[in-house]
XYZ file of N, CA and C in Angstrom:
783
model
N 35.811 39.361 231.171
C 37.279 38.676 230.125
C 37.810 37.371 230.625
N 36.521 36.707 230.906
C 36.777 35.211 231.402
C 36.883 34.401 230.070
N 38.025 33.640 229.764
C 38.342 32.549 228.906
C 37.765 31.451 229.214
N 37.758 30.148 228.402
C 37.512 28.749 228.846
C 38.679 28.381 229.739
N 39.930 28.716 229.342
C 41.026 28.276 230.003
C 41.020 28.799 231.435
N 40.610 29.955 231.841
C 40.701 30.781 233.087
C 39.441 30.069 233.751
N 38.126 29.962 233.190
C 37.030 29.102 233.849
C 37.314 27.854 234.635
N 38.176 26.984 233.518
C 38.641 25.685 233.884
C 39.715 25.604 235.046
N 40.422 26.566 234.860
C 41.496 26.713 236.170
C 40.783 26.988 237.668
N 39.779 27.986 237.581
C 39.110 28.435 238.536
C 38.319 27.248 239.178
N 37.548 26.615 238.163
C 36.852 25.553 238.628
C 37.347 24.260 239.232
N 38.707 24.039 238.837
C 39.409 22.848 239.074
C 40.048 23.168 240.347
N 40.546 24.740 240.660
C 40.936 24.922 241.904
C 39.717 24.789 243.133
N 38.426 25.195 242.788
C 37.576 25.272 243.639
C 37.314 23.876 244.188
N 37.363 22.970 243.016
C 37.015 21.419 243.435
C 38.135 20.940 244.614
N 39.346 21.418 244.324
C 40.209 20.924 245.064
C 40.244 21.414 246.622
N 39.529 22.503 246.590
C 39.427 23.048 248.071
C 37.899 23.034 248.738
N 37.158 22.085 248.059
C 36.055 21.881 248.503
C 35.037 22.967 248.517
N 35.242 23.864 247.353
C 34.289 24.865 246.966
C 33.446 24.522 245.901
N 32.090 24.988 246.092
C 31.239 24.175 245.076
C 31.137 24.974 243.859
N 30.717 24.424 242.774
C 31.144 25.285 241.522
C 30.117 26.461 241.397
N 29.060 26.492 242.081
C 28.455 27.995 241.893
C 29.077 29.077 242.804
N 29.771 28.590 243.698
C 30.511 29.745 244.524
C 31.733 30.235 243.543
N 32.479 29.153 242.995
C 33.481 29.592 241.827
C 33.057 30.428 240.829
N 31.777 29.905 240.472
C 31.247 30.956 239.341
C 30.966 32.450 239.662
N 30.493 32.773 240.730
C 30.600 33.963 241.610
C 31.605 34.715 241.588
N 32.948 33.942 241.776
C 34.126 34.607 241.943
C 34.324 34.861 240.432
N 34.362 33.974 239.607
C 34.670 34.437 238.091
C 33.913 35.614 237.486
N 32.655 35.776 237.922
C 31.760 36.959 237.508
C 32.556 38.061 238.014
N 33.216 38.031 239.291
C 33.742 39.426 239.650
C 35.288 39.194 239.737
N 35.881 38.800 238.749
C 37.414 38.878 238.774
C 37.991 39.983 237.674
N 38.871 40.533 237.660
C 39.640 41.379 236.804
C 40.908 40.703 236.447
N 41.468 40.823 235.252
C 42.890 40.217 234.920
C 43.840 41.441 235.239
N 44.977 40.852 235.525
C 46.223 41.758 235.969
C 47.384 41.352 235.203
N 48.403 42.203 235.240
C 49.690 41.696 235.154
C 50.555 41.969 236.320
N 51.118 40.846 236.843
C 52.267 41.160 237.986
C 53.539 41.200 237.188
N 54.319 42.335 237.655
C 55.563 42.590 237.120
C 56.665 42.314 238.206
N 57.545 41.136 237.872
C 58.396 40.428 239.003
C 59.631 40.202 238.483
N 60.884 40.133 239.237
C 62.049 40.048 239.213
C 62.265 38.475 238.334
N 63.188 38.379 237.870
C 63.645 36.916 237.177
C 63.453 35.946 238.211
N 64.092 36.158 239.468
C 64.011 34.995 240.360
C 62.715 34.494 241.080
N 61.751 35.540 240.759
C 60.343 35.156 241.383
C 59.730 34.167 240.046
N 60.084 34.223 239.083
C 59.692 33.214 237.884
C 59.792 31.680 238.274
N 59.056 30.878 237.923
C 59.236 29.394 237.837
C 60.247 29.015 236.943
N 60.962 27.963 237.070
C 62.040 27.523 236.263
C 61.320 27.466 234.727
N 60.354 27.042 234.538
C 59.421 26.897 233.353
C 59.407 28.238 232.723
N 58.776 29.145 233.491
C 58.562 30.581 232.932
C 60.068 31.040 232.659
N 61.015 30.923 233.297
C 62.385 31.511 233.098
C 62.827 31.055 231.895
N 62.625 29.853 231.367
C 62.888 29.557 230.014
C 62.445 30.483 228.930
N 61.102 30.912 229.178
C 60.524 31.756 227.851
C 60.515 33.247 228.423
N 61.075 33.787 229.459
C 61.028 34.915 230.000
C 61.433 36.127 228.873
N 60.740 36.981 228.877
C 61.078 38.261 228.224
C 60.583 39.502 228.823
N 61.567 40.244 229.239
C 61.634 41.374 230.186
C 60.560 42.404 229.639
N 59.837 43.019 230.318
C 58.761 44.067 230.026
C 58.806 45.467 230.863
N 59.713 45.446 231.945
C 59.668 46.543 232.673
C 61.075 46.953 233.320
N 61.162 48.034 234.128
C 62.481 48.118 234.941
C 62.122 49.084 235.846
N 62.548 48.845 236.874
C 62.402 49.717 238.275
C 63.542 50.677 238.045
N 63.318 51.915 238.816
C 64.716 52.919 238.964
C 65.191 53.232 237.684
N 66.670 53.630 237.969
C 67.241 54.050 237.040
C 66.911 55.532 236.449
N 67.586 55.734 235.315
C 67.269 57.161 234.708
C 66.337 57.047 233.493
N 65.734 58.064 233.316
C 64.652 58.135 232.316
C 65.355 58.737 230.937
N 64.792 58.286 229.944
C 64.987 58.388 228.705
C 63.857 59.270 228.126
N 63.930 60.576 227.748
C 62.880 61.404 227.465
C 63.149 62.298 226.115
N 62.097 62.511 225.265
C 62.270 63.147 224.204
C 62.975 64.751 224.301
N 63.420 65.008 223.299
C 64.046 66.511 223.424
C 62.922 67.437 223.763
N 63.360 68.423 224.712
C 62.393 69.456 225.265
C 61.683 69.123 226.395
N 61.611 67.632 226.596
C 61.060 67.165 228.033
C 62.121 66.611 229.086
N 61.994 67.377 230.186
C 62.882 67.288 231.340
C 62.066 66.320 232.437
N 62.981 66.262 233.384
C 62.350 65.413 234.732
C 60.907 66.201 235.090
N 60.037 65.655 235.560
C 58.793 66.365 235.952
C 59.206 67.511 237.021
N 58.442 68.549 236.793
C 58.419 69.585 237.604
C 58.816 69.569 239.110
N 58.567 68.412 239.726
C 58.617 68.085 241.238
C 59.740 67.296 241.516
N 60.582 66.871 240.310
C 61.764 65.972 240.435
C 61.582 64.929 241.103
N 60.164 64.106 240.848
C 60.045 62.907 241.698
C 60.969 61.821 240.823
N 61.396 60.920 241.795
C 62.050 59.869 241.172
C 61.666 58.806 240.076
N 62.112 58.353 239.214
C 61.459 57.193 238.071
C 61.326 56.037 239.120
N 60.203 55.698 239.267
C 59.971 54.337 239.831
C 60.025 53.441 238.629
N 59.259 53.573 237.625
C 58.978 52.288 237.013
C 58.951 52.794 235.285
N 59.517 51.940 234.422
C 59.363 52.051 232.821
C 58.888 50.828 232.522
N 58.022 51.050 231.572
C 57.202 49.890 231.153
C 57.493 49.736 229.533
N 57.911 48.759 229.115
C 57.854 48.565 227.623
C 56.422 48.254 227.169
N 55.765 48.741 226.690
C 54.215 48.456 226.476
C 54.280 47.414 225.279
N 54.976 47.436 224.239
C 55.034 46.417 223.181
C 55.324 44.987 223.821
N 56.309 45.009 224.965
C 56.539 43.552 225.473
C 55.685 42.908 226.596
N 54.463 43.642 226.813
C 53.570 43.143 227.583
C 52.704 42.289 226.732
N 52.251 40.922 227.439
C 51.176 40.243 226.886
C 50.220 40.801 226.172
N 49.986 40.352 225.036
C 48.689 40.961 224.226
C 47.529 40.668 224.621
N 46.537 41.625 224.868
C 45.018 41.267 225.478
C 44.960 40.742 226.920
N 46.232 41.101 227.499
C 46.062 40.267 229.185
C 45.368 41.267 229.942
N 45.129 42.499 229.695
C 44.372 43.454 230.499
C 43.001 43.719 230.083
N 41.991 44.209 230.869
C 40.833 44.878 230.431
C 40.856 46.361 230.498
N 42.040 46.839 230.647
C 42.151 48.367 230.467
C 43.098 48.467 229.345
N 42.912 49.684 228.622
C 43.745 49.885 227.151
C 44.912 50.509 227.492
N 46.196 49.988 227.380
C 47.412 50.713 227.436
C 47.993 50.848 226.179
N 48.829 51.788 225.752
C 49.579 52.153 224.594
C 49.946 50.677 224.029
N 49.956 50.421 222.863
C 50.366 49.239 221.993
C 51.801 49.381 221.975
N 52.586 50.361 221.874
C 54.034 50.551 222.010
C 54.556 51.698 222.871
N 55.854 51.967 222.637
C 56.579 53.059 223.432
C 56.641 52.737 224.752
N 56.999 53.480 225.555
C 57.293 53.574 226.931
C 56.302 54.174 227.774
N 55.990 53.646 229.060
C 55.254 54.336 230.135
C 56.245 54.510 231.195
N 56.320 55.787 231.622
C 57.335 56.202 233.018
C 56.548 56.630 234.086
N 56.659 56.141 235.165
C 55.970 56.494 236.354
C 56.995 57.402 237.286
N 56.855 58.471 237.437
C 57.332 59.277 238.584
C 56.688 59.653 239.680
N 57.084 59.039 240.774
C 56.440 59.116 242.018
C 57.196 58.813 243.245
N 56.898 59.807 244.028
C 57.734 59.750 245.480
C 57.168 58.582 246.443
N 58.037 57.715 246.665
C 57.398 56.529 247.553
C 57.930 56.814 249.058
N 58.745 57.342 249.455
C 59.122 57.319 250.650
C 58.532 58.277 251.591
N 57.648 59.253 251.085
C 56.691 60.111 251.927
C 55.604 60.580 250.881
N 54.498 60.954 251.444
C 53.307 61.389 250.686
C 53.624 62.074 249.549
N 53.625 61.963 248.442
C 54.047 62.716 247.164
C 52.990 63.908 247.186
N 53.644 65.039 246.786
C 52.907 66.283 246.422
C 52.459 66.221 245.043
N 52.981 65.746 244.086
C 52.646 65.400 242.885
C 53.412 64.143 242.351
N 52.553 63.773 241.125
C 53.100 62.473 240.534
C 52.883 62.605 239.089
N 53.648 61.837 238.115
C 53.391 62.162 236.771
C 53.714 60.626 236.023
N 52.661 60.412 235.200
C 52.845 59.242 234.229
C 53.143 59.787 232.761
N 54.209 59.130 232.252
C 54.447 59.923 230.753
C 54.335 58.590 229.565
N 53.817 58.978 228.516
C 53.816 57.858 227.452
C 54.936 58.523 226.149
N 56.148 57.784 226.086
C 57.014 58.086 225.215
C 56.800 57.164 224.020
N 56.198 57.773 222.759
C 56.031 56.840 221.843
C 57.346 56.135 221.430
N 57.193 54.843 220.821
C 58.493 54.225 220.051
C 59.578 54.972 219.100
N 58.466 55.656 218.363
C 59.014 56.412 217.368
C 59.936 57.756 217.467
N 59.774 58.329 218.772
C 60.281 59.346 219.052
C 61.859 59.202 219.751
N 62.592 59.974 219.076
C 63.936 60.067 219.625
C 64.120 60.784 221.197
N 64.855 59.928 222.085
C 64.943 60.389 223.249
C 66.507 60.321 223.743
N 66.872 60.937 224.971
C 68.040 60.833 225.546
C 67.933 60.894 226.919
N 68.835 60.094 227.465
C 68.783 59.851 229.158
C 69.001 61.141 229.689
N 68.241 61.666 230.625
C 68.515 62.639 231.478
C 69.291 62.389 232.692
N 70.241 63.412 233.019
C 71.122 62.929 234.088
C 70.040 63.447 235.512
N 70.699 62.841 236.647
C 70.073 62.822 237.968
C 70.336 64.111 238.434
N 71.378 64.949 238.151
C 71.882 66.236 238.862
C 71.230 67.555 238.377
N 70.989 68.450 239.096
C 70.294 69.852 238.355
C 70.804 70.755 239.434
N 70.292 71.880 239.245
C 70.584 73.205 240.054
C 69.276 73.749 240.547
N 69.153 73.995 241.826
C 67.986 74.925 242.244
C 68.515 75.909 243.041
N 68.146 77.290 242.682
C 68.776 78.352 243.178
C 70.085 78.690 243.368
N 70.832 77.830 242.186
C 72.315 78.029 242.282
C 73.042 76.831 242.760
N 72.243 76.220 243.549
C 72.873 75.053 244.365
C 72.499 74.013 243.690
N 73.564 72.739 243.721
C 73.804 71.452 243.011
C 72.802 70.657 243.951
N 71.781 70.176 243.106
C 70.914 69.007 243.843
C 70.928 67.834 242.816
N 70.517 66.633 243.427
C 70.207 65.534 242.888
C 68.678 64.655 243.039
N 68.408 64.264 242.155
C 66.980 63.483 242.198
C 67.462 61.968 242.389
N 66.425 61.495 243.428
C 66.716 60.266 243.996
C 66.563 59.176 242.771
N 67.630 58.394 242.615
C 67.722 57.285 241.601
C 67.732 55.801 242.194
N 66.658 55.162 241.865
C 66.818 53.649 242.458
C 67.312 52.916 241.597
N 67.954 51.607 242.404
C 68.697 50.697 241.545
C 67.816 50.089 240.551
N 68.409 50.056 239.434
C 67.655 49.478 238.238
C 67.521 47.948 238.469
N 66.121 47.415 238.143
C 65.925 45.991 238.169
C 65.072 45.597 237.215
N 65.292 44.600 236.366
C 64.668 44.101 235.221
C 63.129 43.352 235.691
N 62.224 43.468 235.086
C 61.037 42.759 235.535
C 60.328 42.035 234.479
N 59.687 41.112 234.636
C 58.970 40.104 233.733
C 57.629 40.070 234.122
N 56.682 40.169 232.860
C 55.214 40.180 233.038
C 54.703 38.829 233.569
N 53.722 38.671 234.382
C 53.008 37.435 234.819
C 51.802 37.596 234.643
N 51.001 37.085 234.108
C 49.433 37.213 233.790
C 48.728 36.540 235.407
N 47.867 37.428 235.652
C 47.207 37.066 237.088
C 45.669 37.365 237.056
N 44.995 36.955 238.165
C 43.469 37.222 238.604
C 43.609 37.909 239.581
N 42.372 38.917 239.748
C 42.197 39.662 240.966
C 40.924 39.335 241.178
N 40.424 38.775 242.382
C 38.813 38.550 242.637
C 38.419 40.119 243.208
N 37.153 40.574 242.883
C 36.477 41.745 243.478
C 36.564 41.638 244.818
N 36.559 42.712 245.688
C 36.241 42.906 247.032
C 34.742 42.368 247.524
N 33.799 42.296 246.611
C 32.507 42.057 247.093
C 32.094 40.781 246.419
N 32.905 40.052 245.880
C 32.595 38.588 245.258
C 31.554 37.658 246.056
N 31.986 37.862 247.601
C 31.595 36.713 248.410
C 29.983 37.363 249.050
N 29.670 38.318 248.454
C 28.331 38.802 248.781
C 27.157 37.984 247.867
N 27.798 37.189 246.777
C 26.845 36.458 245.967
C 25.829 35.463 246.630
N 24.695 35.215 246.020
C 23.853 34.413 246.702
C 24.546 32.918 247.089
N 25.198 32.285 246.309
C 25.654 31.003 246.600
C 26.973 31.156 247.463
N 27.659 32.128 247.362
C 28.693 32.305 248.318
C 28.154 32.708 249.562
N 27.207 33.465 249.810
C 26.513 33.757 251.271
C 26.034 32.430 251.824
N 25.370 31.747 251.034
C 24.957 30.480 251.423
C 25.831 29.432 252.007
N 27.055 29.524 251.158
C 28.178 28.642 251.636
C 28.778 29.012 252.936
N 28.867 30.390 253.180
C 29.505 30.879 254.369
C 28.534 30.556 255.355
N 27.317 30.423 255.357
C 26.711 30.190 256.628
C 26.726 28.661 257.066
N 27.147 27.956 256.259
C 27.246 26.525 256.538
C 28.561 26.162 257.669
N 29.195 26.979 258.102
C 30.142 26.660 258.844
C 31.131 27.570 259.359
N 31.792 27.651 260.687
C 32.732 28.608 260.955
C 33.921 28.697 260.102
N 34.268 27.533 259.605
C 35.423 27.557 258.956
C 35.484 27.894 257.315
N 34.405 28.385 256.746
C 34.178 28.697 255.724
C 34.734 29.760 255.189
N 35.002 30.899 255.971
C 35.695 31.784 255.435
C 37.189 31.673 255.383
N 37.719 30.725 256.036
C 39.190 30.418 255.913
C 39.249 29.355 254.441
N 38.174 28.753 254.271
C 38.235 27.920 253.126
C 38.263 28.776 252.018
N 37.469 29.903 251.826
C 37.308 30.936 250.826
C 38.626 31.520 250.797
N 39.371 31.913 251.882
C 40.701 32.538 251.763
C 41.889 31.900 251.222
N 41.650 30.497 251.518
C 42.566 29.394 250.912
C 42.295 29.134 249.185
N 40.997 29.281 249.069
C 40.621 29.069 247.606
C 41.157 30.473 246.903
N 40.997 31.523 247.397
C 41.298 32.852 246.560
C 42.874 32.786 246.233
N 43.414 32.606 247.371
C 45.153 32.519 247.381
C 45.438 31.437 246.160
N 44.873 30.496 246.344
C 45.308 29.299 245.328
C 44.931 29.799 243.877
N 43.706 30.374 243.513
C 43.302 30.998 242.394
C 44.369 31.813 241.668
N 44.788 32.634 242.743
C 45.823 33.823 242.452
C 47.211 33.034 242.070
N 47.284 32.302 242.762
C 48.862 31.697 242.511
C 48.633 30.688 241.237
N 47.734 30.024 241.129
C 47.439 29.182 239.870
C 47.330 30.172 238.691
N 46.671 31.215 238.708
C 46.556 32.143 237.570
C 48.078 32.568 237.099
N 48.974 32.714 238.323
C 50.375 33.238 237.788
C 51.265 32.162 237.586
N 50.951 31.047 237.563
C 51.531 29.886 237.027
C 52.629 29.374 238.144
N 52.445 29.886 239.384
C 53.273 29.614 240.322
C 54.325 30.544 240.833
N 54.378 31.568 239.719
C 55.430 32.551 240.126
C 55.095 33.490 241.399
N 56.007 33.763 242.236
C 55.895 34.671 243.434
C 55.649 36.080 243.134
N 54.765 36.623 243.541
C 54.270 37.873 243.422
C 53.617 38.740 244.423
N 53.883 38.216 245.684
C 53.343 38.863 246.775
C 53.751 40.339 246.882
N 55.154 40.546 246.885
C 55.497 42.017 246.952
C 56.088 42.333 245.579
N 55.007 42.795 244.862
C 55.571 43.208 243.268
C 54.601 44.558 242.678
N 54.838 44.722 241.659
C 54.089 45.843 240.920
C 52.955 45.217 240.031
N 51.889 45.561 240.247
C 50.774 45.145 239.368
C 50.144 46.216 238.548
N 49.868 45.535 237.454
C 49.226 46.627 236.303
C 47.758 45.908 236.087
N 46.827 46.957 236.189
C 45.464 46.376 235.866
C 44.810 45.612 237.191
N 43.681 45.060 236.969
C 43.035 44.352 237.859
C 42.486 45.084 239.120
N 41.859 44.421 240.414
C 41.549 45.137 241.435
C 42.647 45.378 242.018
N 42.740 46.471 242.986
C 43.676 46.765 243.766
C 43.570 45.660 245.116
N 44.731 45.555 245.953
C 44.834 44.883 247.232
C 45.247 45.908 248.316
N 44.621 46.910 248.316
C 45.021 48.043 249.396
C 45.101 47.598 250.737
N 45.877 48.196 251.473
C 46.045 48.019 252.978
C 44.907 48.755 253.600
N 44.622 49.897 252.947
C 43.424 50.646 253.633
C 42.304 50.553 252.751
N 41.431 51.795 252.478
C 40.407 51.632 251.620
C 40.798 51.711 250.291
N 39.978 50.981 249.282
C 40.245 50.694 248.128
C 40.050 52.173 247.224
N 41.162 52.725 246.702
C 40.811 53.785 245.620
C 39.955 53.414 244.389
N 39.978 52.201 243.969
C 39.323 51.949 242.428
C 37.949 51.616 242.962
N 37.191 52.728 242.866
C 35.834 52.508 243.195
C 34.825 53.477 242.048
N 33.897 53.127 241.783
C 33.035 53.843 240.974
C 33.361 53.763 239.742
N 33.667 54.820 239.024
C 34.212 54.982 237.657
C 35.727 54.833 237.658
N 36.357 54.673 238.851
C 38.121 54.530 238.867
C 38.345 53.337 238.795
N 39.345 52.722 237.972
C 40.125 51.577 237.851
C 41.379 51.605 238.204
N 42.170 50.666 238.387
C 43.583 50.616 239.002
C 44.417 50.643 237.516
N 45.316 51.607 237.327
C 46.358 51.315 236.375
C 47.416 50.713 236.870
N 47.860 51.066 238.026
C 49.170 50.418 238.441
C 49.088 50.429 239.981
N 49.725 49.252 240.870
C 49.749 49.346 242.345
C 51.297 48.987 242.421
N 51.990 49.921 243.226
C 53.303 49.279 243.567
C 53.714 49.252 245.156
N 54.187 48.152 245.549
C 54.793 48.083 246.855
C 56.112 48.826 246.940
N 56.484 49.605 247.785
C 57.727 50.108 248.062
C 58.981 49.415 247.877
N 58.585 48.249 248.601
C 59.699 47.052 248.747
C 60.087 46.616 247.384
N 59.228 46.754 246.192
C 59.690 46.195 245.113
C 60.451 46.953 244.571
N 60.710 48.378 245.001
C 61.607 49.278 244.078
C 62.742 49.495 245.236
N 62.750 49.810 246.671
C 63.613 49.669 247.495
C 63.177 48.820 248.833
N 64.035 47.791 249.020
C 63.613 46.753 250.105
C 63.583 47.635 251.500
N 63.701 48.893 251.717
C 63.516 49.583 252.979
C 62.623 50.381 252.963
N 61.739 50.351 251.924
C 60.497 51.387 251.772
C 59.368 50.647 251.923
N 58.474 50.690 253.045
C 57.462 50.029 253.109
C 56.096 51.174 253.094
N 55.772 51.272 252.135
C 54.778 51.949 251.295
C 54.003 51.328 250.445
N 52.833 51.563 249.939
C 52.080 50.981 248.878
C 51.518 52.402 248.234
N 51.923 52.542 246.905
C 51.174 53.537 245.793
C 50.197 52.729 245.009
N 49.018 53.486 244.958
C 48.045 52.967 243.911
C 47.716 53.931 242.955
N 47.736 53.889 242.002
C 47.395 54.769 240.683
C 46.245 54.329 240.214
N 45.037 55.241 239.837
C 43.770 55.124 239.479
C 43.454 56.165 238.610
N 42.505 55.934 237.710
C 41.771 56.503 236.607
C 40.625 56.066 235.883
N 40.069 56.743 235.086
C 38.684 56.134 234.522
C 39.405 55.533 233.421
N 38.616 54.680 232.959
C 38.997 53.740 231.703
C 39.145 54.560 230.521
N 38.366 55.760 230.321
C 38.571 56.397 229.186
C 39.935 57.217 229.393
N 40.029 57.758 230.488
C 41.412 58.588 230.698
C 42.468 57.751 230.232
N 42.494 56.641 230.847
C 43.637 55.496 230.673
C 43.636 55.324 229.093
N 42.568 54.978 228.366
C 42.760 54.490 226.910
C 43.040 55.702 226.079
N 42.706 57.000 226.511
C 43.050 58.379 225.700
C 44.323 58.708 226.112
N 45.109 58.149 227.061
C 46.480 58.594 227.387
C 46.227 59.716 228.208
N 45.358 60.166 228.886
C 44.870 61.612 229.644
C 45.499 61.088 231.131
N 46.832 61.213 231.236
C 47.666 60.543 232.351
C 47.581 61.827 233.234
N 47.496 62.978 232.861
C 47.327 64.042 233.748
C 46.248 63.941 234.778
N 45.162 63.177 234.314
C 43.913 63.060 235.252
C 44.307 61.810 236.100
N 45.300 61.234 236.188
C 45.145 60.012 237.201
C 45.228 60.654 238.618
N 44.730 59.810 239.370
C 44.791 60.012 240.812
C 45.828 59.023 241.627
N 46.679 59.560 242.629
C 47.847 58.793 243.143
C 47.437 58.898 244.624
N 47.503 57.689 245.308
C 47.343 57.620 246.568
C 48.527 56.484 247.278
N 49.136 57.114 248.460
C 50.236 56.197 249.114
C 49.592 55.970 250.284
N 49.667 54.542 250.632
C 49.428 53.924 252.100
C 50.403 53.378 252.626
N 50.315 53.404 253.849
C 51.497 52.959 254.914
C 50.781 51.954 255.708
């Protein structure tokens, strides 16, 4: 999904960092687009002028009649307004409208997690956090709502440095790994237009896991969430993956959830 604009950005960044064009082309051949969902203050002043919200962390869910909180009472982490996402920004197929709701436990290993799509034409009602369990009052964890804004990004694949041109470049000196690290970081930052996205929520692209990557084989990343982007005191990373077909067909019950610490 490489456009001429993206290719020019990567090649210009490579030149600034002393990276040969063939190496830059190998990175381009193994990148996937993503969307970073960031708070307003993480945008550059120029981005803030045209910013349009597309998601929200926390808060209470608005659900169709007959649909309640998921059975496990996981907290609502994220609500995405699909129609507000930049068009054709991803190489996975999300719904064109309506809302995607992510119910996931992030403070400890989740026993179950749920993603729901609520079409835009379906009437909804906000669900309360309180409920009864065995006659006793209980309450679902509700995180502080925060509005998020979409920022396009690029994510290099984990194996792009195995290409012949890049392997040859790395053999040229002990400092070449550091050069490529700076080049990768610069490409990510340039693709995001200077927006801060280090601790954020990411839709699509390659994952940046703390441990083994779950997006391997037929599985691709739907979402990656840093706990601190929901609650500053939660130091976890949640990765949600599925096949392209399941994501495109809205078979979210087939998704796999992994929490890393």
